[in-house]
Coordinates of C-alpha atoms in Angstrom, one line a residue:
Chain Z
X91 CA 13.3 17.9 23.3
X92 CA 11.6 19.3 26.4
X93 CA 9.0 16.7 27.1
X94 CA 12.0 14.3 27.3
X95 CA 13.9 16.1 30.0
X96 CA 10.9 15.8 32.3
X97 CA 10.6 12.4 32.0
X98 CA 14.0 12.0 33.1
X99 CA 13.5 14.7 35.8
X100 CA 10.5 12.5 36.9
X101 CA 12.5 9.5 37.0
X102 CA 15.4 11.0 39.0
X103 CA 12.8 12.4 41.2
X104 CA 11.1 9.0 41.9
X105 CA 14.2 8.2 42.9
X106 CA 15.1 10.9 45.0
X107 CA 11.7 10.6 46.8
X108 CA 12.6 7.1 47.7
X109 CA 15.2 8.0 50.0
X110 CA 14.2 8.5 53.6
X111 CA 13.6 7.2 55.8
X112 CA 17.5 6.3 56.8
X113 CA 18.4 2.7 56.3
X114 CA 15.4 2.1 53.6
X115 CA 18.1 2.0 50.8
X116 CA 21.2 0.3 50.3
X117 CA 22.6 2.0 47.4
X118 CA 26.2 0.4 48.4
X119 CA 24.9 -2.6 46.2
X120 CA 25.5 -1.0 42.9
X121 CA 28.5 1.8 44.8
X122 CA 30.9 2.1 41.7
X123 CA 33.7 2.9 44.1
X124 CA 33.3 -0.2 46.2
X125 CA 34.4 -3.0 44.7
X126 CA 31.4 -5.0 44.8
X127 CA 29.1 -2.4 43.8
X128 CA 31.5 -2.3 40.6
X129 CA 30.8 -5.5 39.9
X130 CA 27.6 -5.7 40.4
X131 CA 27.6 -3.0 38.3
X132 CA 29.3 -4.1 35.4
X133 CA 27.5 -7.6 35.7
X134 CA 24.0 -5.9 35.6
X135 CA 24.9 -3.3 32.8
X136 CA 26.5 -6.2 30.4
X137 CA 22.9 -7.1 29.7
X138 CA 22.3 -4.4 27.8
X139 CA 24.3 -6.3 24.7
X140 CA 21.4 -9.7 25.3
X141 CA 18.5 -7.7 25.5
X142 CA 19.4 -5.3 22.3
X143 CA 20.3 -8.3 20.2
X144 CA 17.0 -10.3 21.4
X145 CA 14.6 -7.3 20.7
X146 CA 16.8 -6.4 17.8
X147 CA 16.3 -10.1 16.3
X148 CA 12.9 -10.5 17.1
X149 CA 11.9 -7.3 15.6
X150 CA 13.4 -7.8 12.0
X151 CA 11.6 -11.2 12.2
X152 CA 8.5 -9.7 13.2
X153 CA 8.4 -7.5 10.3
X154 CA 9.3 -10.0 7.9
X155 CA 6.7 -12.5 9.6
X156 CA 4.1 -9.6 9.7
X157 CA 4.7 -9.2 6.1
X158 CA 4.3 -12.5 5.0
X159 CA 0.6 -13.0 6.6
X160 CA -0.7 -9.6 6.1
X161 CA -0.3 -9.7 1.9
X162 CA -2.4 -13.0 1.5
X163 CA -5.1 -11.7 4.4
X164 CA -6.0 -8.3 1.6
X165 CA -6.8 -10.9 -0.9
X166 CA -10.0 -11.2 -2.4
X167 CA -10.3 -14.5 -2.4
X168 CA -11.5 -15.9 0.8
X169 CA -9.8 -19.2 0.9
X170 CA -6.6 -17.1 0.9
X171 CA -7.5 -15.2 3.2
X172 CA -8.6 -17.9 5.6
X173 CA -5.2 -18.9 7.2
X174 CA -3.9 -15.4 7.5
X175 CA -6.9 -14.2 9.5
X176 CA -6.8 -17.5 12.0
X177 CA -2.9 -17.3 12.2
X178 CA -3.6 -13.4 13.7
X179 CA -6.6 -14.4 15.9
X180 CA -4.8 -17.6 17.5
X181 CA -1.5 -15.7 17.7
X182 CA -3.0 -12.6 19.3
X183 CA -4.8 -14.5 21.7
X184 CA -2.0 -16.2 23.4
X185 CA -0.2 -14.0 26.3
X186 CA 3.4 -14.5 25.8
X187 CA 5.1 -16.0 28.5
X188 CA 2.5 -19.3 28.3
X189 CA 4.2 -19.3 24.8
X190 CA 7.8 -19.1 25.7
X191 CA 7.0 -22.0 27.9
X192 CA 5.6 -23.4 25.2
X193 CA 8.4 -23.7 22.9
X194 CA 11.3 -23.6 25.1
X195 CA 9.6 -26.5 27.1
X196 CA 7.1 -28.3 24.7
X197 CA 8.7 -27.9 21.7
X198 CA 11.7 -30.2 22.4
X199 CA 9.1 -32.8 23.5
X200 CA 7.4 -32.9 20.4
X201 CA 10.9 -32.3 18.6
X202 CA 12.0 -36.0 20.2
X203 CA 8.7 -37.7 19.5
X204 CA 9.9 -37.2 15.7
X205 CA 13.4 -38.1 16.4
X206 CA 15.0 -34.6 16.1
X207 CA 16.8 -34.3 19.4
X208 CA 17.6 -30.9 18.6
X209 CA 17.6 -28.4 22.1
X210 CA 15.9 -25.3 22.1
X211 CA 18.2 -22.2 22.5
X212 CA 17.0 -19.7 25.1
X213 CA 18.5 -16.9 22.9
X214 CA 17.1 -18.2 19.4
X215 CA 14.0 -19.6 21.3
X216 CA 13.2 -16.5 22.9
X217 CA 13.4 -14.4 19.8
X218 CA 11.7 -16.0 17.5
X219 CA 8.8 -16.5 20.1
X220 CA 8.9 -12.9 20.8
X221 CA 8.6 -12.5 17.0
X222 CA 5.5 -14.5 16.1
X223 CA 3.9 -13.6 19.1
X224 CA 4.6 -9.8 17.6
X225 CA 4.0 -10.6 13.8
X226 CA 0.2 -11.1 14.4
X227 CA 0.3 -7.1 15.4
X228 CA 2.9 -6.3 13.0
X229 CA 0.6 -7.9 10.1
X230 CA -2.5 -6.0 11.6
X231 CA -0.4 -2.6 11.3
X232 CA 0.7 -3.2 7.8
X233 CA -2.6 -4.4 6.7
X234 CA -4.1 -0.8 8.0
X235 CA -1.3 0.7 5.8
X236 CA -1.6 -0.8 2.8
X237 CA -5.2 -0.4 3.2
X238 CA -5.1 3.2 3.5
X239 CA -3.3 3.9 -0.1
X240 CA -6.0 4.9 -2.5
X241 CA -7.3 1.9 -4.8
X242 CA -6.2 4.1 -7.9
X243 CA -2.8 3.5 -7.1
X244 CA -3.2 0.2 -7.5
X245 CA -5.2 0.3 -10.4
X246 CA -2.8 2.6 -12.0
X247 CA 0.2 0.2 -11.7
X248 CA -2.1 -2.6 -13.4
X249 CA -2.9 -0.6 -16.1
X250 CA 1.0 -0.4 -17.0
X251 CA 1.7 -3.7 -16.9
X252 CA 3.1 -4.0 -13.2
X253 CA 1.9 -7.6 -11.6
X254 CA 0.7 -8.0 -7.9
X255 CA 4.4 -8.0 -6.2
X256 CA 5.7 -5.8 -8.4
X257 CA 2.8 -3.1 -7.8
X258 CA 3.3 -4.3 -3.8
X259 CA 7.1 -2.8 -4.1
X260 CA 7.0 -0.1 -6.3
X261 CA 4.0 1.7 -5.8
X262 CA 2.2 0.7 -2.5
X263 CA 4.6 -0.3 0.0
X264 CA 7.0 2.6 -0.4
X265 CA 3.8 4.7 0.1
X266 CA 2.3 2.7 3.3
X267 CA 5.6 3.1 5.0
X268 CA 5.6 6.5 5.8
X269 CA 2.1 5.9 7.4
X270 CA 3.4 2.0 8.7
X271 CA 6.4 3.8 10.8
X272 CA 5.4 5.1 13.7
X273 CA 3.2 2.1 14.9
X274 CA 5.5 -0.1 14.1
X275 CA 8.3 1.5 15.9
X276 CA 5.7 1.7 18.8
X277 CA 6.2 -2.7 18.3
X278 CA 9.6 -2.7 18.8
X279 CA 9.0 -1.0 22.1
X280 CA 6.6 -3.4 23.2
X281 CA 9.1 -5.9 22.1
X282 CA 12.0 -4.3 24.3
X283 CA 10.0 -4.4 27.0
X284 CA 8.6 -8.1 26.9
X285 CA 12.1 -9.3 25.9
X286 CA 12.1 -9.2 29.7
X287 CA 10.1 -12.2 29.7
X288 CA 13.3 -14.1 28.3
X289 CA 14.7 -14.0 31.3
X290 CA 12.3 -17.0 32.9
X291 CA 13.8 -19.4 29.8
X292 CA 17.1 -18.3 31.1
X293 CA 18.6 -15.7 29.1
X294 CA 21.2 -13.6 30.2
X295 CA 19.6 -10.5 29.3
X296 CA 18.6 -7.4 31.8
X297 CA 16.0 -9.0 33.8
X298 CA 17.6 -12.3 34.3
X299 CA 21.0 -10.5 35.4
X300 CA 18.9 -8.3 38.2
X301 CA 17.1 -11.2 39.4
X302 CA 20.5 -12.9 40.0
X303 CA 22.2 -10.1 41.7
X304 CA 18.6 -9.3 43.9
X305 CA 19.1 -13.2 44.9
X306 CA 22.9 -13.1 46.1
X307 CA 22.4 -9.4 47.4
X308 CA 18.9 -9.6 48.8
X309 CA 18.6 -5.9 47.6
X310 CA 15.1 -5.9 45.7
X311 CA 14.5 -2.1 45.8
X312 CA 17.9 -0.8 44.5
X313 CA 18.2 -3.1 41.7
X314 CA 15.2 -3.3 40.5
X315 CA 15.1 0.5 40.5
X316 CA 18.4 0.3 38.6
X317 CA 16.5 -2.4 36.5
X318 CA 13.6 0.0 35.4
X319 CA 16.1 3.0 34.5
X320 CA 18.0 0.8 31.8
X321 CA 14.6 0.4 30.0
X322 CA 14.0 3.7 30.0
X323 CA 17.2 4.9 28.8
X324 CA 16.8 1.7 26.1
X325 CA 13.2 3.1 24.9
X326 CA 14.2 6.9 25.2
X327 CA 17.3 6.1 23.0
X328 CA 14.8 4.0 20.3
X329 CA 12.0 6.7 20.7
X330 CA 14.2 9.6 20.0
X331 CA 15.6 7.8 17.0
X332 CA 12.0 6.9 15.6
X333 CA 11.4 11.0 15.9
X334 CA 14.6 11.4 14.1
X335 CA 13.4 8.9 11.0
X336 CA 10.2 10.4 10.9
X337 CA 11.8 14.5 10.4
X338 CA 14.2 12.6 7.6
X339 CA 11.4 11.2 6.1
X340 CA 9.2 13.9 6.8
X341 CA 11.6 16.7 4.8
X342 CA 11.0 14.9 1.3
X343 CA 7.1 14.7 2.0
X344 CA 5.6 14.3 -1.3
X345 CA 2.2 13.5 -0.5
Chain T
X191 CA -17.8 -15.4 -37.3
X192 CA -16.1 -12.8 -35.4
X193 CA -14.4 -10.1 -37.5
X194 CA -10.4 -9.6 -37.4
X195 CA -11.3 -6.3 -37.3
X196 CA -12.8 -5.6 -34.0
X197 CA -10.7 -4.5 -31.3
X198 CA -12.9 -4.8 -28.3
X199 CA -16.7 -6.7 -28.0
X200 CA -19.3 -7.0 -25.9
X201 CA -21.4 -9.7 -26.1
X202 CA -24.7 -10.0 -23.6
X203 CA -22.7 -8.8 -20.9
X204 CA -24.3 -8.4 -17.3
X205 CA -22.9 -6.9 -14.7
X206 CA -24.2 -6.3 -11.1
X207 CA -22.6 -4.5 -7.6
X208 CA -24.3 -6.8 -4.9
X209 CA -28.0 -6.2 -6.1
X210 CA -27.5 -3.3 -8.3
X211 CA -27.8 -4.2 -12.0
X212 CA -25.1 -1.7 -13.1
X213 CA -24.3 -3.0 -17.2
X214 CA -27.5 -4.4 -18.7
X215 CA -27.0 -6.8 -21.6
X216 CA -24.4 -4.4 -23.3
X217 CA -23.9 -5.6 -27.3
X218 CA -21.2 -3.3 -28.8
X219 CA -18.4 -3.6 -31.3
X220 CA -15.6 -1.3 -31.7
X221 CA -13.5 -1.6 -34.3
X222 CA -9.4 -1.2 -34.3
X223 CA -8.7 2.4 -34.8
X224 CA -12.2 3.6 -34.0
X225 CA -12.7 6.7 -31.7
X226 CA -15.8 6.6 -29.3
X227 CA -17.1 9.0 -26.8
X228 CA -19.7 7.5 -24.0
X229 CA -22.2 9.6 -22.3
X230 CA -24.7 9.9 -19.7
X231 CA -26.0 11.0 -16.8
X232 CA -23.9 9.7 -13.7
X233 CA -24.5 6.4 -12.7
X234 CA -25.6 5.2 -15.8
X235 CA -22.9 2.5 -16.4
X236 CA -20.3 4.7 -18.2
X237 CA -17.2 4.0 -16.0
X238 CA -17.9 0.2 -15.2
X239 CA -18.4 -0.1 -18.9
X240 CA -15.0 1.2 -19.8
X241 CA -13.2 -0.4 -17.1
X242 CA -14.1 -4.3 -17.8
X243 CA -12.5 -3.7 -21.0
X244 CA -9.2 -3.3 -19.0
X245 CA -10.5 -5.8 -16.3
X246 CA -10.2 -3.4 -13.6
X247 CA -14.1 -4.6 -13.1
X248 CA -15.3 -8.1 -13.4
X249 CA -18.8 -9.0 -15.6
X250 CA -21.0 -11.8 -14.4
X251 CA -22.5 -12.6 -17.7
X252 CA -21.8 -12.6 -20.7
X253 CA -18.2 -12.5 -22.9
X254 CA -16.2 -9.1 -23.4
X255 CA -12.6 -9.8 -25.9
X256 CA -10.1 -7.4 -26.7
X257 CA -8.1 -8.4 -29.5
X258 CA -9.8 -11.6 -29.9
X259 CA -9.3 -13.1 -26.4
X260 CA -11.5 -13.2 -23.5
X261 CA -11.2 -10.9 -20.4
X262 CA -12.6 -10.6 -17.3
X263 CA -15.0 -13.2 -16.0
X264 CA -15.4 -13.8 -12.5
X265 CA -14.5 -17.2 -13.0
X266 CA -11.0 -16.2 -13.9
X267 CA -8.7 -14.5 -12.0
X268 CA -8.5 -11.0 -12.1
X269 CA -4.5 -10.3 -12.0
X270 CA -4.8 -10.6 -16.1
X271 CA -3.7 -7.2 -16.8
X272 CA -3.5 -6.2 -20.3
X273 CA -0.8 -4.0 -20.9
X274 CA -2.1 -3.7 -24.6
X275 CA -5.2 -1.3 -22.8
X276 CA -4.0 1.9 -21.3
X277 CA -6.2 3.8 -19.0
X278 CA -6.1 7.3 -18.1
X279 CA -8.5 8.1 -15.0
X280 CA -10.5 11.0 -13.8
X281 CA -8.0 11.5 -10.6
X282 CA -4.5 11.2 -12.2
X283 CA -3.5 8.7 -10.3
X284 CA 0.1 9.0 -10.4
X285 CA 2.4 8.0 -8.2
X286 CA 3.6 10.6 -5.8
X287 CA 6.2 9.0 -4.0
X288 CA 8.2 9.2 -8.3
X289 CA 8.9 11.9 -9.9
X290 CA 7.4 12.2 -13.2
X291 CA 9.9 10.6 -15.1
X292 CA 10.2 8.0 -12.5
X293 CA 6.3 7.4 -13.7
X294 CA 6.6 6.9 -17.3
X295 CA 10.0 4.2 -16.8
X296 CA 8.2 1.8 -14.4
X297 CA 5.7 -0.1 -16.2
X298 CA 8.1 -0.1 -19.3
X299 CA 11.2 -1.3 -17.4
X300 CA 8.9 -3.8 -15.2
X301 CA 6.8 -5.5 -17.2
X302 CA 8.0 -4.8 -20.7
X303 CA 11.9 -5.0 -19.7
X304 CA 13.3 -2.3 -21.4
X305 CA 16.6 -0.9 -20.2
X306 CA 16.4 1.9 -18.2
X307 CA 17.9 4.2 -21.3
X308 CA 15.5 3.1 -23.8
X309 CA 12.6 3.7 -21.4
X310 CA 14.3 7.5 -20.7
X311 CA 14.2 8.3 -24.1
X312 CA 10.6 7.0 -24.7
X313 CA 9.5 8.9 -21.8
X314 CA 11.3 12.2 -23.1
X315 CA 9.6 11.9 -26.7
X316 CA 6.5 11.6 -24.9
X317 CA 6.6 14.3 -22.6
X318 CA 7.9 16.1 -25.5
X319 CA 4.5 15.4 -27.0
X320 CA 2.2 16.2 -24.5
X321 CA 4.8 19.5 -24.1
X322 CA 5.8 19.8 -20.8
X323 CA 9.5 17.8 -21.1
X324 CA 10.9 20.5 -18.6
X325 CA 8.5 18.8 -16.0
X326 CA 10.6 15.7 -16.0
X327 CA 12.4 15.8 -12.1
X328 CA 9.4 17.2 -10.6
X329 CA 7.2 15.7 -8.5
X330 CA 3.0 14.9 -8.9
X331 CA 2.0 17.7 -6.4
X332 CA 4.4 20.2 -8.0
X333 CA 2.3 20.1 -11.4
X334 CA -0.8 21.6 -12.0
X335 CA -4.1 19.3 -12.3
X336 CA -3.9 19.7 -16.0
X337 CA 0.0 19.1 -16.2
X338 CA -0.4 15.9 -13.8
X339 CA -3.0 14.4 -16.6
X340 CA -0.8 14.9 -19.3
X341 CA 1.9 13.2 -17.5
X342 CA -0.8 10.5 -17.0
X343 CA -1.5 10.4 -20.7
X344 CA 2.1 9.8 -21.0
X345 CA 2.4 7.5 -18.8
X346 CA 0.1 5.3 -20.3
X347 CA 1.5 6.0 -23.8
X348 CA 4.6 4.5 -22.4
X349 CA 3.4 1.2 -22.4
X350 CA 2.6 1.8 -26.5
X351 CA -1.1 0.4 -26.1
X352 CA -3.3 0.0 -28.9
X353 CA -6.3 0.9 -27.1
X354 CA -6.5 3.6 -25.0
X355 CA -9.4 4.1 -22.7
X356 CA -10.1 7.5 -21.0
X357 CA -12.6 8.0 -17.9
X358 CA -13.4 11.1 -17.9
X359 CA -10.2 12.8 -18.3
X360 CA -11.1 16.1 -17.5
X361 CA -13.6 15.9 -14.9
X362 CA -11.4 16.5 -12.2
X363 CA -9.8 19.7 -14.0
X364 CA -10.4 23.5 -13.5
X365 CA -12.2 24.4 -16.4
X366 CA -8.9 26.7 -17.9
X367 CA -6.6 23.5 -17.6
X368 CA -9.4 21.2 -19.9
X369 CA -8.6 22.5 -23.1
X370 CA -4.7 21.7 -22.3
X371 CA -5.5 18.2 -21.7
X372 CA -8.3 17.6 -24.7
X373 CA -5.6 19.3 -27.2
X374 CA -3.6 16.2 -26.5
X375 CA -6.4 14.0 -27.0
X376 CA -7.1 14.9 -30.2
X377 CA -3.7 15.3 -31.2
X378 CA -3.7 11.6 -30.1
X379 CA -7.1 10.6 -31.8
X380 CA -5.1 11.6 -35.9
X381 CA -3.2 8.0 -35.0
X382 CA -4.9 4.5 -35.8
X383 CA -4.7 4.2 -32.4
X384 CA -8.4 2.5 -30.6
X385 CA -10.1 5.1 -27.9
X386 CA -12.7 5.1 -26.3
X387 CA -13.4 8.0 -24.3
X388 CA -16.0 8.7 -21.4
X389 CA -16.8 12.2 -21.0
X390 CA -19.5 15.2 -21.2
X391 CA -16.9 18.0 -23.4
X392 CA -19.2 17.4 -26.5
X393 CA -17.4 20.1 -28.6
X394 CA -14.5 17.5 -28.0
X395 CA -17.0 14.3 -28.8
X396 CA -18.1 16.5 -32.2
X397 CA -14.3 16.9 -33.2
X398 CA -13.0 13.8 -32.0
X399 CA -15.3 10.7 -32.4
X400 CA -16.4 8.3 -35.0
X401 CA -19.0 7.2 -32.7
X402 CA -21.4 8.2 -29.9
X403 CA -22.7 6.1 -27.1
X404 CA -25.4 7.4 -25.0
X405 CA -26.0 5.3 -21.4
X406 CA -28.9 5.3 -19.1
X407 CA -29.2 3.1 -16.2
X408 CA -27.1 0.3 -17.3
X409 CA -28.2 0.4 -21.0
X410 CA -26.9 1.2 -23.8
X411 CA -29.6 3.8 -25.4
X412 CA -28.5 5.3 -28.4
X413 CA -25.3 4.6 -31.0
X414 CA -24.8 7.0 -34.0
X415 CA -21.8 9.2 -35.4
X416 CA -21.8 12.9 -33.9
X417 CA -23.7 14.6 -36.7
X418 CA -26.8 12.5 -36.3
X419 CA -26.2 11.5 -32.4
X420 CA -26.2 16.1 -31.9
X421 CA -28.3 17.0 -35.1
X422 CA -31.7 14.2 -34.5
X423 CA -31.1 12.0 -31.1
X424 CA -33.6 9.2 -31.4
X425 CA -34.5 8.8 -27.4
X426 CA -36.4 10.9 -25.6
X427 CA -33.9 10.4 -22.4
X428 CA -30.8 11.2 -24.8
X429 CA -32.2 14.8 -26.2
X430 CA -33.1 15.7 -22.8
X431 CA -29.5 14.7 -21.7
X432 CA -28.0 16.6 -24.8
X433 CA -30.7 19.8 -23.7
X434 CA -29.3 19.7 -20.3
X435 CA -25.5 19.4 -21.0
X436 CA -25.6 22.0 -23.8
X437 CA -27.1 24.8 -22.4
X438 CA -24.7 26.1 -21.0

């Protein structure tokens, strides 16, 4: 609880120190009880609802993604292994917003060559960028959790009878998650925060929406102070519900 | 050739971790029913021995069958669980995310697709059996060492096997919890049920077996039921193993 009021405290004093000297800040740019500040405002605040869904989105793909290629890169056999541990290496190795480019601009090109003149989405395009560019870490966090059940466990469920998924569901998984959590949730930060990227494909999301006032106001300082405060109110909100799963999975601690 | 009546054989099997020969051409026959105890110093083979038979280990040579069929070569894959073998190890190895009933009604509701009633009521007799049935909602680490391997026993009961293997079930135990758990075992051995059982209790391996094994470094040493195996061991290595383990 208390290390969470100061980082508010800091952040309303970073503010507060930004003040002087006089004319330095225009704060009537976002002045709820003018009637453009309102709607600047209201038009910077409504994309809160983009950015949510995006990371939202690309999260729940991430984990299904991350899933997907970490299970065949445990497995023995090395051929099996083989495209899991290249899809991680090339996928970690590529910053995102070359990516987003990528599909959002390559993509259609390549989509036309094969006669599919289907257009890329900025909302679907972003997310599911954000997500495989997050599943290679996602697969690497799993992988460390599954790794860290004892092999007895395993060995246990194939001595009654229980096949490779099966023994995946109901014995390891439920037991890597507790251990899988918190770095995961830690992910969906990260992806909150480069959902920002979206905005250069043209999604209406928190960035984008700042970037457009800052152009018509010409008011960098104010808004994008404004900007950085909605992320941190977004994180704070995730972080202290991650704390809250952990206690409520903490209380029936069995291990 | 091969008798109807074996239940598990090893013929010429090799066996090596990287570069270290751990089963050296291991011949044995056990027959359906038959109760035998391994021994021997640690490191000798014992555990790898007992665990190709449920293909928890792979062999590189050689041809192991339970039941008449094949198991465990490299070449094969090794998913091919038999759910025939049960297996009850020297950590427990429960699951302690279930409760204890919750770990006897898995493998019989997964992979032998009983209702979940029918696999209740088999778990109940069971725990009834190895007597602690007012353990049932309780979790692993609530039990004591010697309660947790009794729920493992049942566990693997649960899966009706007819051959139970045993790596040394009590080695894990404090020493007033090992009687608890070898009661069972023996109460277990008066079925035709096939065991074969790795440990050092010999006043259980004197009650319980048909057979003794003895195994140094990777070798089978010495066979011979308990009276001769404990009266007149043949080896050299085995009465000095024997001298060691029963002096105290």
């Amino acid at each position: 609880m208390k290390h969470r009021n100061y980082i508010i405290l800091v952040a309303l004093l970073f503010l507060a120190s930004c003040s002087s000297p006089p004319g330095t800040w225009g704060w009537y740019v976002i002045d709820p009880s003018t009637k453009g500040g309102w709607n600047n405002i209201k038009f910077l605040l409504s994309g809160f609802s983009a950015t949510i869904m995006l990371s939202v989105l690309a999260a729940v793909l991430s984990i299904i993604i991350g899933l997907i290629v970490a299970l065949p890169g445990m497995s023995q056999n090395r051929l099996i292994r083989l495209p899991s541990r290249i899809y991680i290496e090339f996928i970690r190795a590529v910053p995102l917003l070359p990516m987003l480019f990528w599909v959002f601009y390559g993509l259609p090109v390549i989509l036309k060559s094969m006669g599919l003149n289907i257009p890329i989405d900025p909302f679907w395009g972003a997310a599911l960028t954000l997500a495989i560019s997050d599943s290679a870490f996602t697969a690497e966090i799993y992988r460390a959790g599954i790794q860290s059940i004892e092999k007895g466990q395993t060995e246990a469920a194939r001595t009654v009878g229980l096949n490779y998924l099966q023994t995946m569901r109901y014995v390891i998984l439920p037991q890597a998650l507790r251990r899988i959590l918190p770095p995961l949730a830690n992910q969906f930060i990260y992806i909150v925060k480069m959902s920002a990227f979206a905005s250069v494909i043209g999604m209406q999301e928190l960035t984008r929406r700042a970037n457009e006032v800052v152009v018509s106001e010409y008011r960098p300082l104010e808004i994008y102070s404004l900007l950085i405060l909605e992320y941190l109110v977004l994180v704070l909100i995730i972080s202290s519900g991650v704390r809250w799963l952990e206690r409520k999975m903490g209380a029936d601690q069995r291990l | 050739m091969s008798d109807t009546n074996s239940a598990i054989e090893f013929k010429g099997v090799n066996k090596w971790f990287d570069d270290f020969h751990v089963l050296k051409d291991i011949n044995l026959q056990i027959s359906i029913g038959e109760k035998i105890v391994i021994c021997g110093p640690s490191g000798s083979g014992k555990s790898t021995l007992v665990r190709c038979i449920n293909s928890l280990e792979n062999h590189e040579e050689g041809i192991i069958t339970v039941h008449e069929k094949e198991v465990g070569r490299k070449t094969q894959d090794g998913n091919g669980s038999n759910s025939d073998v049960g297996m009850v190890f020297q950590q427990f190895n429960l699951f302690p995310h279930l409760t204890v009933k919750e770990n006897l009604i898995l493998g019989p509701m997964k992979a032998r697709g009983l209702t979940r009633k029918e696999a209740e009521s088999r778990a109940m007799k069971l725990l009834e059996r190895v007597k602690i049935p007012e353990q049932v909602n309780k979790y692993p680490h609530q039990l004591s060492g010697g309660q947790q391997q009794r729920v493992a026993i049942a566990r693997s009961l649960c899966m009706e096997p007819k051959i139970m293997l045993f790596d040394e079930p009590t080695s894990a135990l404090d020493p007033e919890m090992i009687a608890e758990v070898l009661d069972v075992i023996i109460d277990l051995a008066q079925e035709g049920i096939t065991m074969v059982v790795v440990t050092h209790e010999m006043g259980f391996a004197k009650k319980a077996a048909d057979r003794m094994i003895f195994m140094d470094e990777g070798m089978i040493v010495e066979t011979g039921t308990p009276e001769d195996f404990f009266a007149k061991p043949k080896t050299e290595r085995c009465k000095l193993f024997l001298e060691q383990i029963l002096q105290h």
